[in-house]
mmCIF file with all atom_site columns, N, CA and C in Angstrom:
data_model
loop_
_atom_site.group_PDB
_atom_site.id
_atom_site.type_symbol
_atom_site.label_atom_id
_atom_site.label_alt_id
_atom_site.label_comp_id
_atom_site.label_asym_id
_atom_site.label_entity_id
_atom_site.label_seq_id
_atom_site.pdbx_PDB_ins_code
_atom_site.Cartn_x
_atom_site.Cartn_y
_atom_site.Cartn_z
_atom_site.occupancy
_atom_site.B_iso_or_equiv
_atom_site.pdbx_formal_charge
_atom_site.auth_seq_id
_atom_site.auth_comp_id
_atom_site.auth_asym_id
_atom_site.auth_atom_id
_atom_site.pdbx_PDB_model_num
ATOM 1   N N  . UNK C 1 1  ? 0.813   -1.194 0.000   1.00 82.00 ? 22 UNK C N  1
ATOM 2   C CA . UNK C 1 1  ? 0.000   0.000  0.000   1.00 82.00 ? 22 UNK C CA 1
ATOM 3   C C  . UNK C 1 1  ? 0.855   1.256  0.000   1.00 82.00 ? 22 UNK C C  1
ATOM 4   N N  . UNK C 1 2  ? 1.684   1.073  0.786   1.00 85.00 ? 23 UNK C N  1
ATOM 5   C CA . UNK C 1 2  ? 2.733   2.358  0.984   1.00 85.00 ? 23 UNK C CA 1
ATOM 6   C C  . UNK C 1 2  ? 3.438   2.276  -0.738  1.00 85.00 ? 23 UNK C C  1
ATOM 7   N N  . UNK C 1 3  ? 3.638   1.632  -1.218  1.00 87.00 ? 24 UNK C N  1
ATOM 8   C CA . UNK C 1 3  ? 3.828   1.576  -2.043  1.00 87.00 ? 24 UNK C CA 1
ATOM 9   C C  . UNK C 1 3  ? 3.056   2.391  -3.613  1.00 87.00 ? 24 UNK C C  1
ATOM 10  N N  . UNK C 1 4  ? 2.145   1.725  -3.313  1.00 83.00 ? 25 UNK C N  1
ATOM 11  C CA . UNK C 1 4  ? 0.882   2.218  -4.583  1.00 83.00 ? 25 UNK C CA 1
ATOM 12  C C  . UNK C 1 4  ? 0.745   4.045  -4.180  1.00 83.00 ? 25 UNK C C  1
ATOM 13  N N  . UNK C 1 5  ? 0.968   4.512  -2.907  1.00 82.00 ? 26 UNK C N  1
ATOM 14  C CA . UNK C 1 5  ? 0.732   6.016  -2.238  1.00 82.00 ? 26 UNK C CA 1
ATOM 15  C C  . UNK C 1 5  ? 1.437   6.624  -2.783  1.00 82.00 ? 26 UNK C C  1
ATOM 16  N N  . UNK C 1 6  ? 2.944   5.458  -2.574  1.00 86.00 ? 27 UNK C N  1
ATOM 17  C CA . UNK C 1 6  ? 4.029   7.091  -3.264  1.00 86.00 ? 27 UNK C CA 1
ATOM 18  C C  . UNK C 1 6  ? 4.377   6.942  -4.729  1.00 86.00 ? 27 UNK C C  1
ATOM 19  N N  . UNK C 1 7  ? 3.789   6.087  -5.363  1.00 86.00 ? 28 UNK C N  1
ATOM 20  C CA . UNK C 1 7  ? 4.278   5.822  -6.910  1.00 86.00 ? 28 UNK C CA 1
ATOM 21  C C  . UNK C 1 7  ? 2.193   6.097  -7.371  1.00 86.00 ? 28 UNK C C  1
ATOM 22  N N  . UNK C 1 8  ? 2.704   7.146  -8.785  1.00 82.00 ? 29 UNK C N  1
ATOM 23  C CA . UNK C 1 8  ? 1.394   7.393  -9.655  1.00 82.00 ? 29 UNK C CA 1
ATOM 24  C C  . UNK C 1 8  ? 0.683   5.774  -10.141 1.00 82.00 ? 29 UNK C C  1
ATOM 25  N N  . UNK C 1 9  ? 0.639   5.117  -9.552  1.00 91.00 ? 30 UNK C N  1
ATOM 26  C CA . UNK C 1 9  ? 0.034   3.876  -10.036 1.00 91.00 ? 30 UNK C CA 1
ATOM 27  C C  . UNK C 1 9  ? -1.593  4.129  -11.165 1.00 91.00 ? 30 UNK C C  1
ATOM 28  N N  . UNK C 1 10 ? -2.218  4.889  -9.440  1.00 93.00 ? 31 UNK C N  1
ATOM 29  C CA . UNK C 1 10 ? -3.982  4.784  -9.754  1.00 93.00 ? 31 UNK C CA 1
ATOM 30  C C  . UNK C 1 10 ? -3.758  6.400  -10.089 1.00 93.00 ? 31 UNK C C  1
ATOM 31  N N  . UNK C 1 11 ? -4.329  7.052  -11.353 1.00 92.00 ? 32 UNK C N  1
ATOM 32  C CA . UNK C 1 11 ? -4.868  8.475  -11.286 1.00 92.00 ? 32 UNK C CA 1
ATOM 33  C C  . UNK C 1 11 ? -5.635  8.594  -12.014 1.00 92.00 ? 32 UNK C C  1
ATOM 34  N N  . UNK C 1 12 ? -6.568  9.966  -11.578 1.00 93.00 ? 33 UNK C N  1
ATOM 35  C CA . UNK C 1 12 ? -7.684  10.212 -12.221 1.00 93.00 ? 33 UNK C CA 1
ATOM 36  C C  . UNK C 1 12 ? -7.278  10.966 -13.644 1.00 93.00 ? 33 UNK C C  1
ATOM 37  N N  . UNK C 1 13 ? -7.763  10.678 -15.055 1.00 94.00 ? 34 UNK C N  1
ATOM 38  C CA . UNK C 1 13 ? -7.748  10.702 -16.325 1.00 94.00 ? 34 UNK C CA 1
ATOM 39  C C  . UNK C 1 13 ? -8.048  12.127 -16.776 1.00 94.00 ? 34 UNK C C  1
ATOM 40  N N  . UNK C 1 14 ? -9.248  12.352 -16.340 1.00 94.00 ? 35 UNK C N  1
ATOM 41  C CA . UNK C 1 14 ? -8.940  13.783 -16.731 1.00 94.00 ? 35 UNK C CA 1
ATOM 42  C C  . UNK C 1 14 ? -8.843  15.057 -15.519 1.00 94.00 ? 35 UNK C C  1
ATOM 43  N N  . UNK C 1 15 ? -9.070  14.704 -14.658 1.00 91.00 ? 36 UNK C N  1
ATOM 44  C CA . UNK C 1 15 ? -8.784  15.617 -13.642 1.00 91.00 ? 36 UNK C CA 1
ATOM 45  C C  . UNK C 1 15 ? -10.053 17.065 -13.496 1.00 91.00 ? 36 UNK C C  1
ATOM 46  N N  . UNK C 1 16 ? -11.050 16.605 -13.364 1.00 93.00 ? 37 UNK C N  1
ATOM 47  C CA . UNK C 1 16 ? -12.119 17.675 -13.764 1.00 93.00 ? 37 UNK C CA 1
ATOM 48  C C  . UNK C 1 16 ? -12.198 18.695 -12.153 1.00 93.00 ? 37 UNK C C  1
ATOM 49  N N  . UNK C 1 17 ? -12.472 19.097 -12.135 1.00 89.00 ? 38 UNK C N  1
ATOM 50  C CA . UNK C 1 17 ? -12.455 19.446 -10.923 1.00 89.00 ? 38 UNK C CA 1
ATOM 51  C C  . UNK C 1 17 ? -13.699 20.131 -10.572 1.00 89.00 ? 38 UNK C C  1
ATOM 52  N N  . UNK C 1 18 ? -14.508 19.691 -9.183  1.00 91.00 ? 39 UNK C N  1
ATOM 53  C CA . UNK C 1 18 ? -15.666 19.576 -8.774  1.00 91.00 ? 39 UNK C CA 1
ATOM 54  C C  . UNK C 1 18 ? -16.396 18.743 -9.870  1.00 91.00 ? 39 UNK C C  1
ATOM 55  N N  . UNK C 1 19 ? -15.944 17.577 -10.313 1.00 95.00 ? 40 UNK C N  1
ATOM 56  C CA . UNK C 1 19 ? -16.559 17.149 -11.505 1.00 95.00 ? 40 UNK C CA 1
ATOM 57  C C  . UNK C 1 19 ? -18.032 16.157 -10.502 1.00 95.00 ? 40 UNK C C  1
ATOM 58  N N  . UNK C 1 20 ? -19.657 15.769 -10.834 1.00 96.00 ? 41 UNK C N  1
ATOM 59  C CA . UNK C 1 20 ? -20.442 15.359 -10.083 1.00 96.00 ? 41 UNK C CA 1
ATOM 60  C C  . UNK C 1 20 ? -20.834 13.741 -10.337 1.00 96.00 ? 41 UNK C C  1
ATOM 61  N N  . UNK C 1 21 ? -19.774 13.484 -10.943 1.00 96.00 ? 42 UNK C N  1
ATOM 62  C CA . UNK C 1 21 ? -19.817 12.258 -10.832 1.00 96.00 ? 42 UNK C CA 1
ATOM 63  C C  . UNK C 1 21 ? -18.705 11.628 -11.573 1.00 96.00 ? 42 UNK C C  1
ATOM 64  N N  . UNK C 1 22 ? -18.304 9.991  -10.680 1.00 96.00 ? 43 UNK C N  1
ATOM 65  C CA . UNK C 1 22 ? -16.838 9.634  -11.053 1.00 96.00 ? 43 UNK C CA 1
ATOM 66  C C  . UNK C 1 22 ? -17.267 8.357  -11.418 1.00 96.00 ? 43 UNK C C  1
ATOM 67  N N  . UNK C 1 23 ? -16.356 7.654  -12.059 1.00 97.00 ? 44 UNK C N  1
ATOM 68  C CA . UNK C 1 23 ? -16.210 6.125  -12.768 1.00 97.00 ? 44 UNK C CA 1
ATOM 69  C C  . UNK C 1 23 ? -15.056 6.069  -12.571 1.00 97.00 ? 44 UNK C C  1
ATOM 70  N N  . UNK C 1 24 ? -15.131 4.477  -11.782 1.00 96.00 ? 45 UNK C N  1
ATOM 71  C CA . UNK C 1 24 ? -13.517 4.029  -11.227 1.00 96.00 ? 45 UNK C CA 1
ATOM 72  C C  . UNK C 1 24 ? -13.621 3.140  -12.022 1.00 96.00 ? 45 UNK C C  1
ATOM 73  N N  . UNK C 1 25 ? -12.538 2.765  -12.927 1.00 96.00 ? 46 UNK C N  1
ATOM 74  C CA . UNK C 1 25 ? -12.099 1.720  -13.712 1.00 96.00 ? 46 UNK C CA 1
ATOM 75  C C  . UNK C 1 25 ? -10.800 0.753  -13.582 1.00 96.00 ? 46 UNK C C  1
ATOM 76  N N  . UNK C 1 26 ? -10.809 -0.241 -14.172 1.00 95.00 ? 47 UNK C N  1
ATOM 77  C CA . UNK C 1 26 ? -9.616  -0.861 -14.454 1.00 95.00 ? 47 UNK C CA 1
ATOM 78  C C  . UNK C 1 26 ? -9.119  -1.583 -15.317 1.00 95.00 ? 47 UNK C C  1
ATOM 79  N N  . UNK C 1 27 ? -8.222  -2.060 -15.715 1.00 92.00 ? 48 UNK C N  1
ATOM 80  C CA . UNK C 1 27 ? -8.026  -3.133 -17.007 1.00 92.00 ? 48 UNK C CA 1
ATOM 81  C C  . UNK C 1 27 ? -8.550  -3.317 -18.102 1.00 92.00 ? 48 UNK C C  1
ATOM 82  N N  . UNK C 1 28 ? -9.184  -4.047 -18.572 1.00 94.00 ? 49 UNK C N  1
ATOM 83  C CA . UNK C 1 28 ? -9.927  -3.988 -19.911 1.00 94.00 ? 49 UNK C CA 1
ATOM 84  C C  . UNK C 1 28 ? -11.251 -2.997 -19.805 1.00 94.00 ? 49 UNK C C  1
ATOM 85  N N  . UNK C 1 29 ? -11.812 -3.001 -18.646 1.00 95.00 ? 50 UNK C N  1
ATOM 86  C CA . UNK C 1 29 ? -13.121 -2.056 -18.053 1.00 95.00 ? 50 UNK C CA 1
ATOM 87  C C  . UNK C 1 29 ? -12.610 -0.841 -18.701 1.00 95.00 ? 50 UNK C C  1
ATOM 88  N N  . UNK C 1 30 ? -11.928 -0.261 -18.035 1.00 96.00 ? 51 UNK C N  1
ATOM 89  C CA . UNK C 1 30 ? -11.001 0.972  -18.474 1.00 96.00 ? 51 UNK C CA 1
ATOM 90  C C  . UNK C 1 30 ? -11.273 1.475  -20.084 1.00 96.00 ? 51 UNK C C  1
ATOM 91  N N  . UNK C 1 31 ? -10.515 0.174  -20.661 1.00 96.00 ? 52 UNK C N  1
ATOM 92  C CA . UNK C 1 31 ? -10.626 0.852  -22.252 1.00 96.00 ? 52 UNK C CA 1
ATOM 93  C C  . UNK C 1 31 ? -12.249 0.534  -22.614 1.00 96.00 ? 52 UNK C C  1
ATOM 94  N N  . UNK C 1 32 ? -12.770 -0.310 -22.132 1.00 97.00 ? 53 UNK C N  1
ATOM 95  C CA . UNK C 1 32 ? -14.088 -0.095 -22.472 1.00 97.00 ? 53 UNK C CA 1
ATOM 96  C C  . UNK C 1 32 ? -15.303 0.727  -22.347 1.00 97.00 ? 53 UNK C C  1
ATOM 97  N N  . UNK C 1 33 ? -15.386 1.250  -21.109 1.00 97.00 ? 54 UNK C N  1
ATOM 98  C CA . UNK C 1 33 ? -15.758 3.128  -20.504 1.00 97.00 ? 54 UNK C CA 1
ATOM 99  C C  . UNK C 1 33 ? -15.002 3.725  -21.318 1.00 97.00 ? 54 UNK C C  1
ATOM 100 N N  . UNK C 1 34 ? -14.057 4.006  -21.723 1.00 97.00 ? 55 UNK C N  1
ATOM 101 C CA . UNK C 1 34 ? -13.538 5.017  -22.464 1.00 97.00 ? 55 UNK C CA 1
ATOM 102 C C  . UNK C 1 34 ? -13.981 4.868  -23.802 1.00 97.00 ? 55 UNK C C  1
ATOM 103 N N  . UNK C 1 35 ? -14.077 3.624  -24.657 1.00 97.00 ? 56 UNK C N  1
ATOM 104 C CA . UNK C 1 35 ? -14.919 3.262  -25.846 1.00 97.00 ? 56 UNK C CA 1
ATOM 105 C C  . UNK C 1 35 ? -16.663 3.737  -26.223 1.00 97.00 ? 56 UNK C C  1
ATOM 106 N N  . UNK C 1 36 ? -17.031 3.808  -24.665 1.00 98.00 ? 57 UNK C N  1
ATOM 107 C CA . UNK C 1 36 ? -18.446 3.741  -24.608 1.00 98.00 ? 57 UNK C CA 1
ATOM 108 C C  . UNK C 1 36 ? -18.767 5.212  -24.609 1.00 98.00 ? 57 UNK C C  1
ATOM 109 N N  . UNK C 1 37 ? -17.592 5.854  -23.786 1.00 97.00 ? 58 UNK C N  1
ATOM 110 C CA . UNK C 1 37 ? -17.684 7.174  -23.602 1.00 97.00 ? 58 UNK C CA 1
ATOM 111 C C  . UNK C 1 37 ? -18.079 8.396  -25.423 1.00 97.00 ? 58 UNK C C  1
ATOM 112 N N  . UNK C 1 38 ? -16.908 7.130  -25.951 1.00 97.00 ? 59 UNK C N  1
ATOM 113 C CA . UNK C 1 38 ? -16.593 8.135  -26.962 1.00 97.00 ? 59 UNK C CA 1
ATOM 114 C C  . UNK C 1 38 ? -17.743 7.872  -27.888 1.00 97.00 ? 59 UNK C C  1
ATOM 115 N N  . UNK C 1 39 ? -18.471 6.707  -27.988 1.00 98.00 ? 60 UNK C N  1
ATOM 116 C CA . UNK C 1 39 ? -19.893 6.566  -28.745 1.00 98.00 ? 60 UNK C CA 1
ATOM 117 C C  . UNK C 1 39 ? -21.041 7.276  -28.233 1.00 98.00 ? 60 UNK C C  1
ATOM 118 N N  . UNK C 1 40 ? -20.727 7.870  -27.254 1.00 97.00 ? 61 UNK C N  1
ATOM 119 C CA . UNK C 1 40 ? -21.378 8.426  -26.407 1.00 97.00 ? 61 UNK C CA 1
ATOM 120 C C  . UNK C 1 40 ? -21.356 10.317 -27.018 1.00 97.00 ? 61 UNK C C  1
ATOM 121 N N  . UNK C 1 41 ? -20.353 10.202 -27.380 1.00 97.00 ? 62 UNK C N  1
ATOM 122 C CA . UNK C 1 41 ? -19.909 11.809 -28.107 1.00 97.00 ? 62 UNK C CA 1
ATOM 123 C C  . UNK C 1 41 ? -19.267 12.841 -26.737 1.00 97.00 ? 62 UNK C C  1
ATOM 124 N N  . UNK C 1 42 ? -18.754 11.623 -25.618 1.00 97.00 ? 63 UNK C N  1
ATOM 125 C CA . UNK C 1 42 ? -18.217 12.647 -24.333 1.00 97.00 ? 63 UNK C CA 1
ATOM 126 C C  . UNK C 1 42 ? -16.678 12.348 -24.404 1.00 97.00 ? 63 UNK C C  1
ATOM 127 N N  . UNK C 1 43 ? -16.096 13.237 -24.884 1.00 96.00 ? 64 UNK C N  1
ATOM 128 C CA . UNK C 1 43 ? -14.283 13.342 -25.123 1.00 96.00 ? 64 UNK C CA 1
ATOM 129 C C  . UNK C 1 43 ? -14.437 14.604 -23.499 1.00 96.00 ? 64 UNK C C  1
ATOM 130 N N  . UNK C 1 44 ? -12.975 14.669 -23.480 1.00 95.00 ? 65 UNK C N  1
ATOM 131 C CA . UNK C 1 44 ? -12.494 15.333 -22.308 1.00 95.00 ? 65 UNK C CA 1
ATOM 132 C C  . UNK C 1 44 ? -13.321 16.715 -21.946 1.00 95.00 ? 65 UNK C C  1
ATOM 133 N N  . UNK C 1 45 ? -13.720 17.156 -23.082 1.00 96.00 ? 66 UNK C N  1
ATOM 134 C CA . UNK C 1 45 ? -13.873 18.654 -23.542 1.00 96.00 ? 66 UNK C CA 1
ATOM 135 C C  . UNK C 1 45 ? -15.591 18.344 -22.835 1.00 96.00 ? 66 UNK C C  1
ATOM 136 N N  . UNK C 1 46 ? -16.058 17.237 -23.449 1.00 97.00 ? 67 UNK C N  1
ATOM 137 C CA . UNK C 1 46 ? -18.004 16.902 -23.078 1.00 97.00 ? 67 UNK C CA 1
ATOM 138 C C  . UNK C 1 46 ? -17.746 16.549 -21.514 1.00 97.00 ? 67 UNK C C  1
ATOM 139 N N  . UNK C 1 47 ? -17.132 15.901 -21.504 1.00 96.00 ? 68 UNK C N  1
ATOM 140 C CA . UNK C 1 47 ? -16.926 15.394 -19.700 1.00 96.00 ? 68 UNK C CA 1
ATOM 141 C C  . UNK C 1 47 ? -16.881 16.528 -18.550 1.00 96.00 ? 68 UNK C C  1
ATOM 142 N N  . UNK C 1 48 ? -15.908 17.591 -19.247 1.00 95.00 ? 69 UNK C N  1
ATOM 143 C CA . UNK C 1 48 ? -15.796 18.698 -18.511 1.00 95.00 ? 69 UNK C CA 1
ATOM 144 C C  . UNK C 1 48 ? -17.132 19.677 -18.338 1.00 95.00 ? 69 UNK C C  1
ATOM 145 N N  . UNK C 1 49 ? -17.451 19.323 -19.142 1.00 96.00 ? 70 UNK C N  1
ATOM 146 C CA . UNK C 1 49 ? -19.273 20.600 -19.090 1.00 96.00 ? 70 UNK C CA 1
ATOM 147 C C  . UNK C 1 49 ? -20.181 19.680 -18.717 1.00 96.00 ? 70 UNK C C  1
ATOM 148 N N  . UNK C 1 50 ? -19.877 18.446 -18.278 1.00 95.00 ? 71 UNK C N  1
ATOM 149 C CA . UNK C 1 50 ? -21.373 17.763 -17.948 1.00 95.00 ? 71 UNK C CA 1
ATOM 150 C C  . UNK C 1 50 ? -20.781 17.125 -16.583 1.00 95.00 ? 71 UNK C C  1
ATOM 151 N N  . UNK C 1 51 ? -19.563 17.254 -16.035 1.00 96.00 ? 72 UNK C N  1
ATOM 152 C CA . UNK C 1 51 ? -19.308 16.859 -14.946 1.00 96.00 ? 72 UNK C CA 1
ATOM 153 C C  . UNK C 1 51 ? -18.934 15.669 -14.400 1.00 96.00 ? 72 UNK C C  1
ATOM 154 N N  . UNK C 1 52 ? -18.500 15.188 -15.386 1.00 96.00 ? 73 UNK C N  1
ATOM 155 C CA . UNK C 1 52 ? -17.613 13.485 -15.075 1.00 96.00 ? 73 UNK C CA 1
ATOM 156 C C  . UNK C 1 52 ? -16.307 13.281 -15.409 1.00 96.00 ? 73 UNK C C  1
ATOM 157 N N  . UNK C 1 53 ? -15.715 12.566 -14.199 1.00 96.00 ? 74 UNK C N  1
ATOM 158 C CA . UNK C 1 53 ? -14.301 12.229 -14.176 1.00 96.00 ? 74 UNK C CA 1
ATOM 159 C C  . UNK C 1 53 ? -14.457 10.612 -14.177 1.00 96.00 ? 74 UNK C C  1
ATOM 160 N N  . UNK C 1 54 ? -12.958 10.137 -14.400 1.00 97.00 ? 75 UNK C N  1
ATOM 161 C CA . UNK C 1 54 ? -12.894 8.377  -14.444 1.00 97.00 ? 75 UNK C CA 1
ATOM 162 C C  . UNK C 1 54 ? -11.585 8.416  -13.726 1.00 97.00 ? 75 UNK C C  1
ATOM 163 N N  . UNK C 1 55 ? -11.655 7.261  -13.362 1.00 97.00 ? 76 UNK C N  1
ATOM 164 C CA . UNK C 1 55 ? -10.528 7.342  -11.829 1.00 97.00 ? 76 UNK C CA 1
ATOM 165 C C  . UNK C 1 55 ? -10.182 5.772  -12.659 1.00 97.00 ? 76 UNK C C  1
ATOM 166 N N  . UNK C 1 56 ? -8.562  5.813  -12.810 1.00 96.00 ? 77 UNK C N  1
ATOM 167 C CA . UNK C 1 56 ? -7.933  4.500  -13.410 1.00 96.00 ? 77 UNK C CA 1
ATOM 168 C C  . UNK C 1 56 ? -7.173  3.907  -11.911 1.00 96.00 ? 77 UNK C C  1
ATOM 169 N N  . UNK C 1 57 ? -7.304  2.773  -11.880 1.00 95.00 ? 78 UNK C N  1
ATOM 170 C CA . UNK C 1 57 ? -6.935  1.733  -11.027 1.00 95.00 ? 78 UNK C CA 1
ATOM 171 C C  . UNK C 1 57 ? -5.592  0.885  -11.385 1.00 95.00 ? 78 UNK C C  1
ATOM 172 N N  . UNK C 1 58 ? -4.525  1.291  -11.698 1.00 92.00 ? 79 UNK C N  1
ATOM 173 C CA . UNK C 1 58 ? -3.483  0.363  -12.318 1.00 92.00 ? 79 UNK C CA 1
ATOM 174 C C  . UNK C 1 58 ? -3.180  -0.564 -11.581 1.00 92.00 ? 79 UNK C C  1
ATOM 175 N N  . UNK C 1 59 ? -3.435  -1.064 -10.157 1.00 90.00 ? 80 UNK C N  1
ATOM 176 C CA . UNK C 1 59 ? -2.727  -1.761 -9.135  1.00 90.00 ? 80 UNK C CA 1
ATOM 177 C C  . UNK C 1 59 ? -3.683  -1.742 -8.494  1.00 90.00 ? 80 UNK C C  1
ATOM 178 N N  . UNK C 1 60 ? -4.934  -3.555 -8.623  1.00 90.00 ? 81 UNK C N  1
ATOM 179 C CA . UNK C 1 60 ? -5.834  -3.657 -8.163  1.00 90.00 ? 81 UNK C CA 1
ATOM 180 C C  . UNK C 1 60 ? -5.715  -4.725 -6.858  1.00 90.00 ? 81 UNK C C  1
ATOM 181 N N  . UNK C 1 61 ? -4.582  -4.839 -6.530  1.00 89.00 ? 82 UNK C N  1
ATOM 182 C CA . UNK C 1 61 ? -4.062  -6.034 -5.621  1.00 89.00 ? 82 UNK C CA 1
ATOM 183 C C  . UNK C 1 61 ? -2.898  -5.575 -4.832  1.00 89.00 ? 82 UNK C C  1
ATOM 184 N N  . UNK C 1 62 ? -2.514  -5.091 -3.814  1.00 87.00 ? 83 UNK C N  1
ATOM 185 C CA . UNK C 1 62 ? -3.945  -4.732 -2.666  1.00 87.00 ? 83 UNK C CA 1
ATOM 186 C C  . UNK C 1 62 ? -4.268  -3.288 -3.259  1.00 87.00 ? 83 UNK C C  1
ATOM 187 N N  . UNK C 1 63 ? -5.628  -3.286 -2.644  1.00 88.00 ? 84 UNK C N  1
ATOM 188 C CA . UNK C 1 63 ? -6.444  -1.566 -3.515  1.00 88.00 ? 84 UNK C CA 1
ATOM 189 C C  . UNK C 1 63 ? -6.016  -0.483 -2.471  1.00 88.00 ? 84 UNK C C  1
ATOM 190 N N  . UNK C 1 64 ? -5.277  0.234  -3.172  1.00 88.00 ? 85 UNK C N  1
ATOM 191 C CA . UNK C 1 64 ? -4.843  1.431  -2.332  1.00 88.00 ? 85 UNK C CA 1
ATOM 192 C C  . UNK C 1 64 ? -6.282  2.306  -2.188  1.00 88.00 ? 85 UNK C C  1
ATOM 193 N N  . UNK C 1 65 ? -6.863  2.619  -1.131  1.00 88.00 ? 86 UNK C N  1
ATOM 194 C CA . UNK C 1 65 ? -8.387  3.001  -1.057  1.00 88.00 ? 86 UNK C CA 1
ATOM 195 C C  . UNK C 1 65 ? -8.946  4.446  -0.681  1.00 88.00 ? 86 UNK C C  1
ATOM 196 N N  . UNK C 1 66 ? -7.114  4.943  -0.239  1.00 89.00 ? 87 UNK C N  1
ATOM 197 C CA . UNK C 1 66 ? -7.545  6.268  -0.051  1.00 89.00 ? 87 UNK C CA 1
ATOM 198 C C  . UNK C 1 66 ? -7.258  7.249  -1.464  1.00 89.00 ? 87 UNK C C  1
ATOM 199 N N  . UNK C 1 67 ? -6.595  7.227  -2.201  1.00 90.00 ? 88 UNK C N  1
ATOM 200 C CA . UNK C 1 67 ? -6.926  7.276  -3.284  1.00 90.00 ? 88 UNK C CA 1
ATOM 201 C C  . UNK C 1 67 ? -7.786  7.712  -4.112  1.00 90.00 ? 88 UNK C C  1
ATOM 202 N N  . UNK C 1 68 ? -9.002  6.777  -4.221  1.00 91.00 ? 89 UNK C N  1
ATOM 203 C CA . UNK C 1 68 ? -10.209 6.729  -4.734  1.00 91.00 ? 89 UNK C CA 1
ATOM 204 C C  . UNK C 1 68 ? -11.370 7.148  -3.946  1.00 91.00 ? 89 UNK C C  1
ATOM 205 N N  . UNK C 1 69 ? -10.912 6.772  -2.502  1.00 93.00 ? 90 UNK C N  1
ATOM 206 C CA . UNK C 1 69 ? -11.911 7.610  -2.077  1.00 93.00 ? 90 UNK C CA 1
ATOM 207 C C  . UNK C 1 69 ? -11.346 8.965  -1.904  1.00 93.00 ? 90 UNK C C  1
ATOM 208 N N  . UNK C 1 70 ? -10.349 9.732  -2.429  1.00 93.00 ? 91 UNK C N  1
ATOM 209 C CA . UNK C 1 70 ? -10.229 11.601 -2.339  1.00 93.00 ? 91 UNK C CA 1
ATOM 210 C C  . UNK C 1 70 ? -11.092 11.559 -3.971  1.00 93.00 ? 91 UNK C C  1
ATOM 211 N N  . UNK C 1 71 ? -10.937 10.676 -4.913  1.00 94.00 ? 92 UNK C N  1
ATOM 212 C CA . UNK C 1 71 ? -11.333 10.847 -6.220  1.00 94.00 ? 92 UNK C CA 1
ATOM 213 C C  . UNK C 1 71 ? -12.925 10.860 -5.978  1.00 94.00 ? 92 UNK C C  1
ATOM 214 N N  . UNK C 1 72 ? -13.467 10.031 -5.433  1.00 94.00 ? 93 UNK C N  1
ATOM 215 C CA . UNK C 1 72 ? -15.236 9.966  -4.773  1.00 94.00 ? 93 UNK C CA 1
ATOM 216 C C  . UNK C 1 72 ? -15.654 11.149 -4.087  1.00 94.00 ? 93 UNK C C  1
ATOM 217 N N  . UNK C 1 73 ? -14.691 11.640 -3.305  1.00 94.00 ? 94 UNK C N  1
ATOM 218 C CA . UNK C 1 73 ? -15.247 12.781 -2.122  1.00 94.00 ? 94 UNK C CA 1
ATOM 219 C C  . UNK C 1 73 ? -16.093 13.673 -2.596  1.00 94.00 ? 94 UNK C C  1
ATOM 220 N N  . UNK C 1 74 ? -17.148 14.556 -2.863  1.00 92.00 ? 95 UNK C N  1
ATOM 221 C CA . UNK C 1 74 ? -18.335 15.239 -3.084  1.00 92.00 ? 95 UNK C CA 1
ATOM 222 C C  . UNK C 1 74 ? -18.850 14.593 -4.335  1.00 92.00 ? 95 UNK C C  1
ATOM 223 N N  . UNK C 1 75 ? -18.565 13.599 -5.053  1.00 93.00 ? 96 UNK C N  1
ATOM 224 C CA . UNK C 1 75 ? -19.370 13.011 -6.084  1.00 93.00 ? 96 UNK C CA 1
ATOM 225 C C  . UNK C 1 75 ? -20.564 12.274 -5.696  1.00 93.00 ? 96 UNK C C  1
ATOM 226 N N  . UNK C 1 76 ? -21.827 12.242 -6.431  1.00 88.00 ? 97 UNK C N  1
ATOM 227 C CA . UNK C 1 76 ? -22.304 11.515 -6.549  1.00 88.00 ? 97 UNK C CA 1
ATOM 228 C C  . UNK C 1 76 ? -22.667 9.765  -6.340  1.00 88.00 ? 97 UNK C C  1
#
């Protein structure tokens, strides 16, 4: 864990800030939210005006948890 804290393992993708809702992903999930996103017509630029961030998980064993939960904190 101390580990995953001080190395960028897990970070959030686009970094929205006060964004109102988050998607934590990982591994193949990951590129697939991001696939869905983009059929979706939400690139970085749509995400930012409608209020969603995605939180990547690179190191799901053990889950560094504080992390994701600062990425969760006032979301949805």
């Amino acid at each position: 864990l101390a580990f995953a804290r001080a190395n960028p393992i897990d970070r959030a993708i686009w970094g929205v800030c006060g964004a109102r809702y988050g998607i934590i992903t990982t591994g193949k999930a990951h590129r697939d939210v991001m696939e869905a996103l983009s059929y979706l017509g939400i690139d970085e630029a749509r995400a930012r005006e409608i209020g969603i961030d995605i939180y990547k998980i690179g190191m799901v064993w053990p889950l560094e948890c504080e992390g994701a939960q600062a990425f969760m904190a006032g979301k949805e």
